[in-house]
Coordinates of C-alpha atoms in Angstrom, one line a residue:
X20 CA -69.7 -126.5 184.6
X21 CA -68.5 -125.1 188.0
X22 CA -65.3 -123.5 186.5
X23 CA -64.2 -122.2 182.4
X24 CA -61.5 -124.1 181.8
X25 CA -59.2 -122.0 180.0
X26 CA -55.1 -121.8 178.8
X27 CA -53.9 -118.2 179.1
X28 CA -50.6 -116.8 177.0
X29 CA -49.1 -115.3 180.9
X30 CA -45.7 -114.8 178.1
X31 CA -43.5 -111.8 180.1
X32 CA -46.3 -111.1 182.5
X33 CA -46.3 -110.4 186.2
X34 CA -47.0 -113.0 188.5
X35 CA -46.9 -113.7 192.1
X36 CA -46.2 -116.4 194.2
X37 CA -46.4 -115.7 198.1
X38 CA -44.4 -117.9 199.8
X39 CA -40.9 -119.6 200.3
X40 CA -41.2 -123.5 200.8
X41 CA -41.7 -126.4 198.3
X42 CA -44.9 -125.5 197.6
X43 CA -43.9 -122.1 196.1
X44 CA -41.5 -123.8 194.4
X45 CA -43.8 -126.4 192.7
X46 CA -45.5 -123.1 191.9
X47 CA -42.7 -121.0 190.9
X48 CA -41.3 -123.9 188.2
X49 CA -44.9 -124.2 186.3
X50 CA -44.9 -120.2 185.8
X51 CA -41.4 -120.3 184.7
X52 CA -42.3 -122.9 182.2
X53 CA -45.5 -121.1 181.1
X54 CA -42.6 -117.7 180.3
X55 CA -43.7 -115.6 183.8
X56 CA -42.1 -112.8 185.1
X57 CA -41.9 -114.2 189.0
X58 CA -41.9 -112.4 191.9
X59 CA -41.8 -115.1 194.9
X60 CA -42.6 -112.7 198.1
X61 CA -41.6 -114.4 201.8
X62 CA -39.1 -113.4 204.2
X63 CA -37.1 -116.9 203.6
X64 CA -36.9 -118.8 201.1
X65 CA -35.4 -122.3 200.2
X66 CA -32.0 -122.9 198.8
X67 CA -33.8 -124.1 195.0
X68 CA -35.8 -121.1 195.1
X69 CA -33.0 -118.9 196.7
X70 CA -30.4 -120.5 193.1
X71 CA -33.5 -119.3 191.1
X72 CA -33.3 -115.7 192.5
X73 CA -29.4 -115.4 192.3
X74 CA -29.2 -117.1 188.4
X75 CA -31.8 -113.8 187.7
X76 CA -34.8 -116.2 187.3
X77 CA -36.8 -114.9 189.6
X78 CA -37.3 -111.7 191.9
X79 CA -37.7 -112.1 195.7
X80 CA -39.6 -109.2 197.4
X81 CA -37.6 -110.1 201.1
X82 CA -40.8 -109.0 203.2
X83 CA -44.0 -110.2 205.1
X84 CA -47.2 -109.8 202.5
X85 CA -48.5 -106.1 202.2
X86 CA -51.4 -105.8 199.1
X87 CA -49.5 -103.4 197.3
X88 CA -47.6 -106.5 196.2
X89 CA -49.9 -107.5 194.3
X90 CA -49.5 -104.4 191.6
X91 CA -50.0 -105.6 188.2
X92 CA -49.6 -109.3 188.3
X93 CA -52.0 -110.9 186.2
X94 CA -51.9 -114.3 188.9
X95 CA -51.3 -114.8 192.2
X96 CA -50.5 -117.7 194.5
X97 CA -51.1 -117.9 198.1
X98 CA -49.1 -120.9 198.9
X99 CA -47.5 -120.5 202.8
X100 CA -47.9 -122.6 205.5
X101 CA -50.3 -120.1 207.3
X102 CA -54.2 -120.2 206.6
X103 CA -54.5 -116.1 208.2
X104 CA -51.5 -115.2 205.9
X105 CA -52.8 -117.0 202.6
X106 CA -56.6 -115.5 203.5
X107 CA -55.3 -112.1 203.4
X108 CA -53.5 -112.6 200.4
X109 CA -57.0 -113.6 198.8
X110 CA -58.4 -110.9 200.1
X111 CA -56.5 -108.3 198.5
X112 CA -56.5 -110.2 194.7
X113 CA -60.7 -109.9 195.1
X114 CA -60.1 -106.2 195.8
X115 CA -57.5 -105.7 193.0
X116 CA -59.7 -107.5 190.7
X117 CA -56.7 -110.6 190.4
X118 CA -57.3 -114.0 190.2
X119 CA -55.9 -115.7 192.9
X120 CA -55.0 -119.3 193.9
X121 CA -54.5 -120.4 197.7
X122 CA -53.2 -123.6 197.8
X123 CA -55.2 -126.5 199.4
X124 CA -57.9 -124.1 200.1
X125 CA -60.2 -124.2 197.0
X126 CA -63.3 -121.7 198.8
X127 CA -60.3 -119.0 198.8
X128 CA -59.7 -119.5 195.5
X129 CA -60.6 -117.6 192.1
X130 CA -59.2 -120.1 189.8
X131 CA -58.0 -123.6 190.8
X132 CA -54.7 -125.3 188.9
X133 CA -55.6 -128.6 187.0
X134 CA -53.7 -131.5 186.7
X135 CA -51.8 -131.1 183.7
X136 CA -49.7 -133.1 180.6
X137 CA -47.2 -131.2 179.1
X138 CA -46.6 -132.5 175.4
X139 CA -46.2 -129.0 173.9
X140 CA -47.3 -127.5 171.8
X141 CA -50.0 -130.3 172.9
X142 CA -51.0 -129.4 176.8
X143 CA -53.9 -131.9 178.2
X144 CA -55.4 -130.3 181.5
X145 CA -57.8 -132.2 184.0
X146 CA -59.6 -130.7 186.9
X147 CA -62.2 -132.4 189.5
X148 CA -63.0 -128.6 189.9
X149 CA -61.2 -128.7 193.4
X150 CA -63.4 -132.1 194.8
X151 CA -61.2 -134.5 194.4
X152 CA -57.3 -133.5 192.8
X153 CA -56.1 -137.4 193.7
X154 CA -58.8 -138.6 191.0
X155 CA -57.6 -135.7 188.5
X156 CA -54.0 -137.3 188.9
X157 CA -54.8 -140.8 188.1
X158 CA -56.9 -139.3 185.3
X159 CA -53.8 -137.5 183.9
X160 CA -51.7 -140.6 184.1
X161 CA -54.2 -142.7 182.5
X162 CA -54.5 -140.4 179.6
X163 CA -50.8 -139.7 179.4
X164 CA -50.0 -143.5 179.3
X165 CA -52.6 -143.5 176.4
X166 CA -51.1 -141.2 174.3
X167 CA -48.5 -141.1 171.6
X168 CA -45.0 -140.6 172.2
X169 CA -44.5 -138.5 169.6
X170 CA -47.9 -136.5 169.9
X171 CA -45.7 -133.2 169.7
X172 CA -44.1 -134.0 166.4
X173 CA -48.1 -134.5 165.2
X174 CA -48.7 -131.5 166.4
X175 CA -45.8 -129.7 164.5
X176 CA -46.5 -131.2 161.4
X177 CA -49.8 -130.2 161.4
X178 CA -48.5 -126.8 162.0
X179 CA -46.5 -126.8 159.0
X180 CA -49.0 -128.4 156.7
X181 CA -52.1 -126.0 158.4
X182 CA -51.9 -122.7 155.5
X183 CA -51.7 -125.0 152.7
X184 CA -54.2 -126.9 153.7
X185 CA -55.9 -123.9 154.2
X186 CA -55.4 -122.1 150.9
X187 CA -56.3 -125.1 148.8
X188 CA -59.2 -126.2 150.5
X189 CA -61.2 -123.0 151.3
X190 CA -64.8 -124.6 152.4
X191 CA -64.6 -124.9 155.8
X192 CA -66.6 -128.6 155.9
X193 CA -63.7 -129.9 153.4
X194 CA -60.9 -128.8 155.5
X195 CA -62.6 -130.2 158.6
X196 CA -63.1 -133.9 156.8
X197 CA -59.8 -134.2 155.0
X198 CA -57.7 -133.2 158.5
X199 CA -60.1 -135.9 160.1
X200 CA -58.9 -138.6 156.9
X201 CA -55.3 -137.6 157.8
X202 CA -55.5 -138.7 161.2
X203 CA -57.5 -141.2 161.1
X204 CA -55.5 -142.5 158.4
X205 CA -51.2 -143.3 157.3
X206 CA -50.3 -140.0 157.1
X207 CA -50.8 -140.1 161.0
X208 CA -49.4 -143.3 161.4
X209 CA -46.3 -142.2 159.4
X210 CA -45.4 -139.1 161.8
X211 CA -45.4 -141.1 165.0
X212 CA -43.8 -143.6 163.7
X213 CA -40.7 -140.8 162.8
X214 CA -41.1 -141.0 158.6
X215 CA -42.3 -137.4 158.2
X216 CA -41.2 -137.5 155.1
X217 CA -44.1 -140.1 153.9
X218 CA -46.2 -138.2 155.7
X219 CA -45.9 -135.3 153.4
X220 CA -46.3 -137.4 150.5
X221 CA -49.5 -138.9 151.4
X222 CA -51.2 -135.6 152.3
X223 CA -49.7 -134.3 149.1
X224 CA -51.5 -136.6 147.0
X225 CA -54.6 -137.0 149.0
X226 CA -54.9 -132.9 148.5
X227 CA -54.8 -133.5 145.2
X228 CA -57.2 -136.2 145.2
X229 CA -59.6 -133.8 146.8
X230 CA -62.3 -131.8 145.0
X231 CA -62.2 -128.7 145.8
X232 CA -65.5 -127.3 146.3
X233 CA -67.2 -130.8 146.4
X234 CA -66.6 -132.3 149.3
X235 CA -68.3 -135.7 150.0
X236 CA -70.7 -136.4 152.3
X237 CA -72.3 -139.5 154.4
X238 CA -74.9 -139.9 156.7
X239 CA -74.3 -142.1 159.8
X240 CA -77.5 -143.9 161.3
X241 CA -76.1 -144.4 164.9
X242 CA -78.2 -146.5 167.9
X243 CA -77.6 -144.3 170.8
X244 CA -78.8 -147.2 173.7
X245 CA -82.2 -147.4 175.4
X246 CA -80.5 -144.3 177.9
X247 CA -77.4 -145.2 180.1
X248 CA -75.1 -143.1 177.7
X249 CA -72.1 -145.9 178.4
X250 CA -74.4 -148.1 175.8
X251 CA -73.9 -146.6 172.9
X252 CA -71.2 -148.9 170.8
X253 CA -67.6 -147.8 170.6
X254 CA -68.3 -147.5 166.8
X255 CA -70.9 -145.2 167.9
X256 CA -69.1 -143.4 169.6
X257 CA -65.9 -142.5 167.2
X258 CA -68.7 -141.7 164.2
X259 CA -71.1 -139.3 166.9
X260 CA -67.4 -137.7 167.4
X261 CA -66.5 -137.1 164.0
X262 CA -69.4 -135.3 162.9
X263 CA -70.1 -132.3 161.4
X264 CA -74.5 -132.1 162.4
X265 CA -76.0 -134.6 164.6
X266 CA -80.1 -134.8 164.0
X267 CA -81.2 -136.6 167.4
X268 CA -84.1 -138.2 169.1
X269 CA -86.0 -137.0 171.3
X270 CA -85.2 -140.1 173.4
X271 CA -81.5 -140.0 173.2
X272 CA -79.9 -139.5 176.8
X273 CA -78.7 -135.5 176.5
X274 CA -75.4 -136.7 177.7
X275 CA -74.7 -138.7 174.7
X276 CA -74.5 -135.4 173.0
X277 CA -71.7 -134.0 175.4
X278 CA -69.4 -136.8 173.5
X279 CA -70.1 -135.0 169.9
X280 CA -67.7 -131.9 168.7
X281 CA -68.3 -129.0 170.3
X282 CA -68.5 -127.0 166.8
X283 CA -71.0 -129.6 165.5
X284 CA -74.3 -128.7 164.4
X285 CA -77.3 -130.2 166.9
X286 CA -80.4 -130.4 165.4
X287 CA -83.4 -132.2 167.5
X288 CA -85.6 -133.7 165.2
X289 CA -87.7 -135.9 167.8
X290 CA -91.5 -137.1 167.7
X291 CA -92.5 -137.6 170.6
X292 CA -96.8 -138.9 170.5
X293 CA -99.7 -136.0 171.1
X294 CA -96.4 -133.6 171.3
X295 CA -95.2 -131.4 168.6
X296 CA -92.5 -133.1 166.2
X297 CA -90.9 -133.4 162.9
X298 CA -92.0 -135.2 160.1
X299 CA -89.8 -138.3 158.4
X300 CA -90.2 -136.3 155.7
X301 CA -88.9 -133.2 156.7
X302 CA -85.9 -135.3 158.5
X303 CA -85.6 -137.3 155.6
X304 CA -85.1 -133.8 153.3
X305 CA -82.9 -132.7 155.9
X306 CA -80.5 -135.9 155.9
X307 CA -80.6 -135.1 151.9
X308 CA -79.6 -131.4 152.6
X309 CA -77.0 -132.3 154.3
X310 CA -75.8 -135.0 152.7
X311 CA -75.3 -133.6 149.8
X312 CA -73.9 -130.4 151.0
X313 CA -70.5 -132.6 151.8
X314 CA -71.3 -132.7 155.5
X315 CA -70.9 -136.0 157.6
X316 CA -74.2 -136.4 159.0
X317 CA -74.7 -138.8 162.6
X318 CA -78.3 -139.7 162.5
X319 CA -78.9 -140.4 166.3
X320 CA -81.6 -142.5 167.3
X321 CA -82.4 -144.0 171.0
X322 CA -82.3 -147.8 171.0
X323 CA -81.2 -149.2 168.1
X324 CA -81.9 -147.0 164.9
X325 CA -83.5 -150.4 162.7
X326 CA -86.2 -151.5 165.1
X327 CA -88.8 -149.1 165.1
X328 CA -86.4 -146.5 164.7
X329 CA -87.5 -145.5 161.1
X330 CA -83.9 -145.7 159.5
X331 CA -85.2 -147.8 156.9
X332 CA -86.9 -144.7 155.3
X333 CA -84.5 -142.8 156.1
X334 CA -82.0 -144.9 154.2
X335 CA -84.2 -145.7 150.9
X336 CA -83.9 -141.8 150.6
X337 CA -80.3 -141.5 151.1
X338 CA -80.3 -144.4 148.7
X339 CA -82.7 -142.7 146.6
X340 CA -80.2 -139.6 145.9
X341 CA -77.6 -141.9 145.0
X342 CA -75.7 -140.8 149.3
X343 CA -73.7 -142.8 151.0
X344 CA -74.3 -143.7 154.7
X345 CA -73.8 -146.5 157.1
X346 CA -75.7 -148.2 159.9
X347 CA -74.6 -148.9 163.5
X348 CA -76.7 -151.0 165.5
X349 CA -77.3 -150.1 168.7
X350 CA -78.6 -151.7 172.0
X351 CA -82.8 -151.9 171.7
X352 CA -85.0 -150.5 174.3
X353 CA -86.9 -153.6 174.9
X354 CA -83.6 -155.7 175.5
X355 CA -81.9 -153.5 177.2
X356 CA -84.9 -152.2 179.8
X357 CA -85.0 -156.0 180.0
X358 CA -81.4 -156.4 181.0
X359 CA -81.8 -153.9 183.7
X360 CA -84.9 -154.8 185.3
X361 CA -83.6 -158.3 185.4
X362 CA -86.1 -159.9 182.7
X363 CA -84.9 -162.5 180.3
X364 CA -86.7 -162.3 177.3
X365 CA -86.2 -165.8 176.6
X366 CA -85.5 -169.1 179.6
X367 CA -84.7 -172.8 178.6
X368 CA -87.7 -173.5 181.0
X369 CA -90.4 -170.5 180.2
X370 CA -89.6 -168.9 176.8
X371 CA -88.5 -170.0 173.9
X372 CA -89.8 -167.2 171.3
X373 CA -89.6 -163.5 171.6
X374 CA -91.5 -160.7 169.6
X375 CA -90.9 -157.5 169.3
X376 CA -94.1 -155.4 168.0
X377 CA -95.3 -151.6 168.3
X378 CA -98.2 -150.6 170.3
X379 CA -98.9 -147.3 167.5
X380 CA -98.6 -147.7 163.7
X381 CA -98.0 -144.8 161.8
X382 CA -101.1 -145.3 159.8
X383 CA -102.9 -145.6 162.3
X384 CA -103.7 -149.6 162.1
X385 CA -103.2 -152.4 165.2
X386 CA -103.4 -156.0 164.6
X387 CA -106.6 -157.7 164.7
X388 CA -105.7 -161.4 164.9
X389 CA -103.5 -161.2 168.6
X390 CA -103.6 -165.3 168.7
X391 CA -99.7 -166.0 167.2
X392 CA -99.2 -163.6 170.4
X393 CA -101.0 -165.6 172.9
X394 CA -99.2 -169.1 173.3
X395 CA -97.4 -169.9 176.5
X396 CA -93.1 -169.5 176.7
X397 CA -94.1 -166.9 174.0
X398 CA -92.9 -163.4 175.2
X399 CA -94.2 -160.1 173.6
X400 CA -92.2 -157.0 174.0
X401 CA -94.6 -153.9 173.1
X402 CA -93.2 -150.2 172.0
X403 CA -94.8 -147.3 172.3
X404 CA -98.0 -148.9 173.8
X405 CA -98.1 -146.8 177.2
X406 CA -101.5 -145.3 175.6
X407 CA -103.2 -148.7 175.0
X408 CA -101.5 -151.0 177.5
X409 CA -104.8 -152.0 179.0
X410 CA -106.4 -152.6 175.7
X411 CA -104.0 -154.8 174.6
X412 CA -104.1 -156.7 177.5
X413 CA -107.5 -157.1 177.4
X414 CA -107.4 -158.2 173.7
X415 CA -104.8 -160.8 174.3
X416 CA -107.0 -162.6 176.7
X417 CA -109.1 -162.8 174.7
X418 CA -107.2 -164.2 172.2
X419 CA -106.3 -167.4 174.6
X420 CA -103.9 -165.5 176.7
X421 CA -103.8 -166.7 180.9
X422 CA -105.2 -163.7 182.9
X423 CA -102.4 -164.6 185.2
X424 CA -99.8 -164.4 182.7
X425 CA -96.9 -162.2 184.2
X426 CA -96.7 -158.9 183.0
X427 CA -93.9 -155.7 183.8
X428 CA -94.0 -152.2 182.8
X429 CA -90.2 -150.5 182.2
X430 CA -90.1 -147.3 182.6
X431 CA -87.1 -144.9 181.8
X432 CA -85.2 -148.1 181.4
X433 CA -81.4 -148.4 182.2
X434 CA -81.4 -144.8 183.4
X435 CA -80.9 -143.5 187.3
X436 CA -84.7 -142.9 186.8
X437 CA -85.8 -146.4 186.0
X438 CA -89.4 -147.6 186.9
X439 CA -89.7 -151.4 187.0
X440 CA -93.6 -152.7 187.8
X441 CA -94.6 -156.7 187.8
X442 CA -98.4 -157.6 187.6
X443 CA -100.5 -159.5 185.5
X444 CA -102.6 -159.0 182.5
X445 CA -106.2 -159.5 183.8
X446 CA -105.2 -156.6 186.8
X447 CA -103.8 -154.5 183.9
X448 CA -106.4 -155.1 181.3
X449 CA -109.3 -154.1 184.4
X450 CA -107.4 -150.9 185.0
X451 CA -108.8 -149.8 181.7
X452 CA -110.7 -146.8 182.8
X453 CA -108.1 -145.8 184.9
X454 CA -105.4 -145.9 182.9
X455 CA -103.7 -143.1 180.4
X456 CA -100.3 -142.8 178.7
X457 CA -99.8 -140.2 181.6
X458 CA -100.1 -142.4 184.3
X459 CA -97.1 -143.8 183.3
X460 CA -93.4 -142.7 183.2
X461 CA -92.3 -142.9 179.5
X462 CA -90.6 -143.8 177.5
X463 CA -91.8 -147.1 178.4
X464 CA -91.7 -150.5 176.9
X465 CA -94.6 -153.6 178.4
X466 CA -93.5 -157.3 178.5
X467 CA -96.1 -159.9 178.5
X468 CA -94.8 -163.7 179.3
X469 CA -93.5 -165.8 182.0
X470 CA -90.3 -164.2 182.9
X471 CA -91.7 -160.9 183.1
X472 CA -92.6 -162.2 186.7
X473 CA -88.7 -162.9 187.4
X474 CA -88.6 -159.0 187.5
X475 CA -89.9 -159.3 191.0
X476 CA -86.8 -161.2 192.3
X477 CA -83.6 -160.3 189.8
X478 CA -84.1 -156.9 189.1
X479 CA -80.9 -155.8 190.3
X480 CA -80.6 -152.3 188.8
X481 CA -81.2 -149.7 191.3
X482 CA -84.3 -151.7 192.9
X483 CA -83.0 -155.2 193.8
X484 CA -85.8 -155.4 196.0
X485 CA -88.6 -154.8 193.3
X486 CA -92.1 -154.8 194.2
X487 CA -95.4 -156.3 192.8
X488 CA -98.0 -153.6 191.8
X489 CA -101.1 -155.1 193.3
X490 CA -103.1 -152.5 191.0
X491 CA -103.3 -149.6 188.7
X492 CA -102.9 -147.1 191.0
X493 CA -99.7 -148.4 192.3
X494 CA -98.3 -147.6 189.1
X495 CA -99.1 -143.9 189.4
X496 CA -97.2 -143.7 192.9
X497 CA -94.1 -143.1 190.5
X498 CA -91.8 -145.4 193.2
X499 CA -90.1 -148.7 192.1

């Protein structure tokens, strides 16, 4: 974050704008708004800002800029036409110790202006930190289309209601969940839509519906994608918002997490193989905790949280306790790594039956009869088998399997960082001395069928020239 964003009470305080033209004005109106004391310094001004000055709005120090100026204004704009006069003008705020703004010259600058929507007491501010201020306007009048006419009256009414909500429901994660009910809900609905009135009666009642002291609790099992964070559902999405904890993967795409509250709880409770990690059962326990404890809980897994995700032990012990949660499907690695290497898992002319199986079982076992697996049009999408992709290679041939079957390795799938390798199994099943989990970018998921080998021609995601790996070692290289 290249600048704190920030809104400052500037009620009564000393401000200064140097400069006399429409810029200063523009300047001028947004501290006048904001309840400044304005001195505009410049030895002309216009005729709006010269109306401001005689209606007692403003003070005009009649003068070329000289530091002292400056004296105890708490912000100061450099907005004149002239790059030597508005330098000097920065130069003396960084020797007072003042933030200063010089317009169109963000390097000069100690704070920048953003691009702001005034709904008060609801302000919305957007910044491109200074890069790119025409993208931060159509930003602001795409959210400002977006929102509510009557966001302010929302806003009020909240006000109003905020103490007695308050008094009545003391535990913190209570008053949290029953303002998110309220607007989520009528009572909302009713304010914008002018019946305040209603409002108050549904909030009444639903404050008396509440338990004080026992406020109820649900886990959320939430797929988070296979990485590009713009995967995760819109479901998702709202639910990851809402929450009060979120108890990630290891695998989840950190910048999913920018998108939950900022006063949430986040808990990493990733296993990651031969790495340190948390047992289901202490997740499990935790989810309980939580649960029970009255806090809204998204569980957040990569992919989708029901294949090979462990939610299903997760939810026989919510179930177990008698919790409630829900389940939000998410995009699977497998299929989405697919998608972006330009893989089909299944084609009218070379696959007509897709299985999904795990390379690692948590008790330890592997399956010892591979020939439902070795058919032709059959493809086989393998998890977590980076350690033992040449042994399962090797076994499949066995099993009746082509050596020249098409094979491709996805590495980091659907992520700026995505690895994308076409061979076959016999030259990955011979690289078994060579090979180790670290030889290969994880997490990683291995397709074995026919269109594997349309990864060489269709993988259009950062690579739409893709290569064939020739051998092993090609794969440690570490370029697509």
């Amino acid at each position: 974050m290249q600048y704190l964003p920030l809104f400052a009470d500037i009620q009564k305080q000393p401000c200064l704008v140097v400069g006399g033209g429409e810029v200063a004005l523009r300047k001028v109106r947004q501290l006048l708004r904001a309840g400044a004391r304005v001195t505009v310094n410049a030895p002309a001004v216009t005729a709006e800002l010269a109306a401001l000055v005689d209606d007692g709005q403003v003070h005009h120090a009649e003068a070329p800029f000289r530091p002292e100026l400056i004296g105890e204004s708490l912000l100061v704009f450099a907005a004149t036409n002239d790059t030597e006069t508005n330098h000097a003008v920065a130069d003396a705020c960084a020797r007072a110790q003042r933030f200063c703004n010089v317009v169109d010259d963000r390097e000069a600058c100690s704070f920048i202006m953003p691009s702001i929507i005034d709904r008060a007491p609801i302000t919305v501010a957007v910044s491109s930190s200074g890069e790119a201020p025409a993208l931060a306007r159509w930003l602001r009048q795409r959210i400002e289309a977006d929102l509510p006419g009557r966001l302010a009256h929302l806003a009020r009414w909240i006000g109003r209601w905020r103490k007695p909500v308050g008094t009545r429901l003391a535990n913190q994660t209570a008053r949290i969940g029953f303002w998110q009910r309220m607007l989520d809900g009528d009572a909302a609905a009713a304010v914008l839509d002018g019946r305040e009135g209603q409002a108050d009666a549904l909030l009444e009642n639903a404050l008396n519906d509440q338990a004080e002291g026992a406020p109820r609790g649900e886990a959320w099992l939430v797929g988070a994608g296979p990485g590009d964070p713009e995967l995760i559902t819109l479901r998702g999405l709202h639910l990851l918002q809402r929450a009060d904890a979120v108890l990630y993967d290891s695998l989840v795409n950190p910048d999913v997490l920018d998108f939950a509250r900022r006063d949430a709880d986040l808990v990493c409770v990733g296993k990651r193989a031969g790495k340190p990690s948390v047992s289901q059962e202490r997740i499990n326990a935790e989810l309980v905790k939580r649960v029970r404890q009255g806090q809204r809980v998204c569980r957040l897994k990569g992919g989708d949280p029901l294949v090979f995700g462990r939610a299903g032990e997760e939810m026989e012990a919510l179930a177990g306790h008698g919790l409630p949660f829900q389940v939000v499907p998410g995009i699977t690695a497998g299929g989405g790594g697919a998608a972006y290497a330009g893989i089909p898992l299944t084609h009218r002319q070379m696959a007509d039956r897709v299985t999904l199986i795990t390379g690692h079982r948590a008790d330890g076992a592997e399956p010892t009869d591979w020939r439902p697996f070795a058919t032709p049009g059959h493809t086989l999408v393998v998890y977590m088998g980076a350690r033992r992709i040449a042994e399962i290679c090797s076994a499949l041939q066995q099993a009746g399997r082509h050596p020249d079957t098409p094979a491709a390795i996805i590495s980091k799938g659907t992520t700026e960082q995505q690895q994308v390798r076409v061979t076959t199994l016999a030259k990955l099943a011979q690289s078994a001395d060579a090979t180790t989990h670290e030889d290969i970018a994880t997490p990683a998921v291995f397709i074995v069928g026919e269109v594997a080998a349309l990864g060489e021609t269709l993988n259009w995601f950062g690579n739409p020239e893709a290569q064939t790996a020739q051998n092993i070692p090609q794969l440690k290289e570490g370029t697509a």
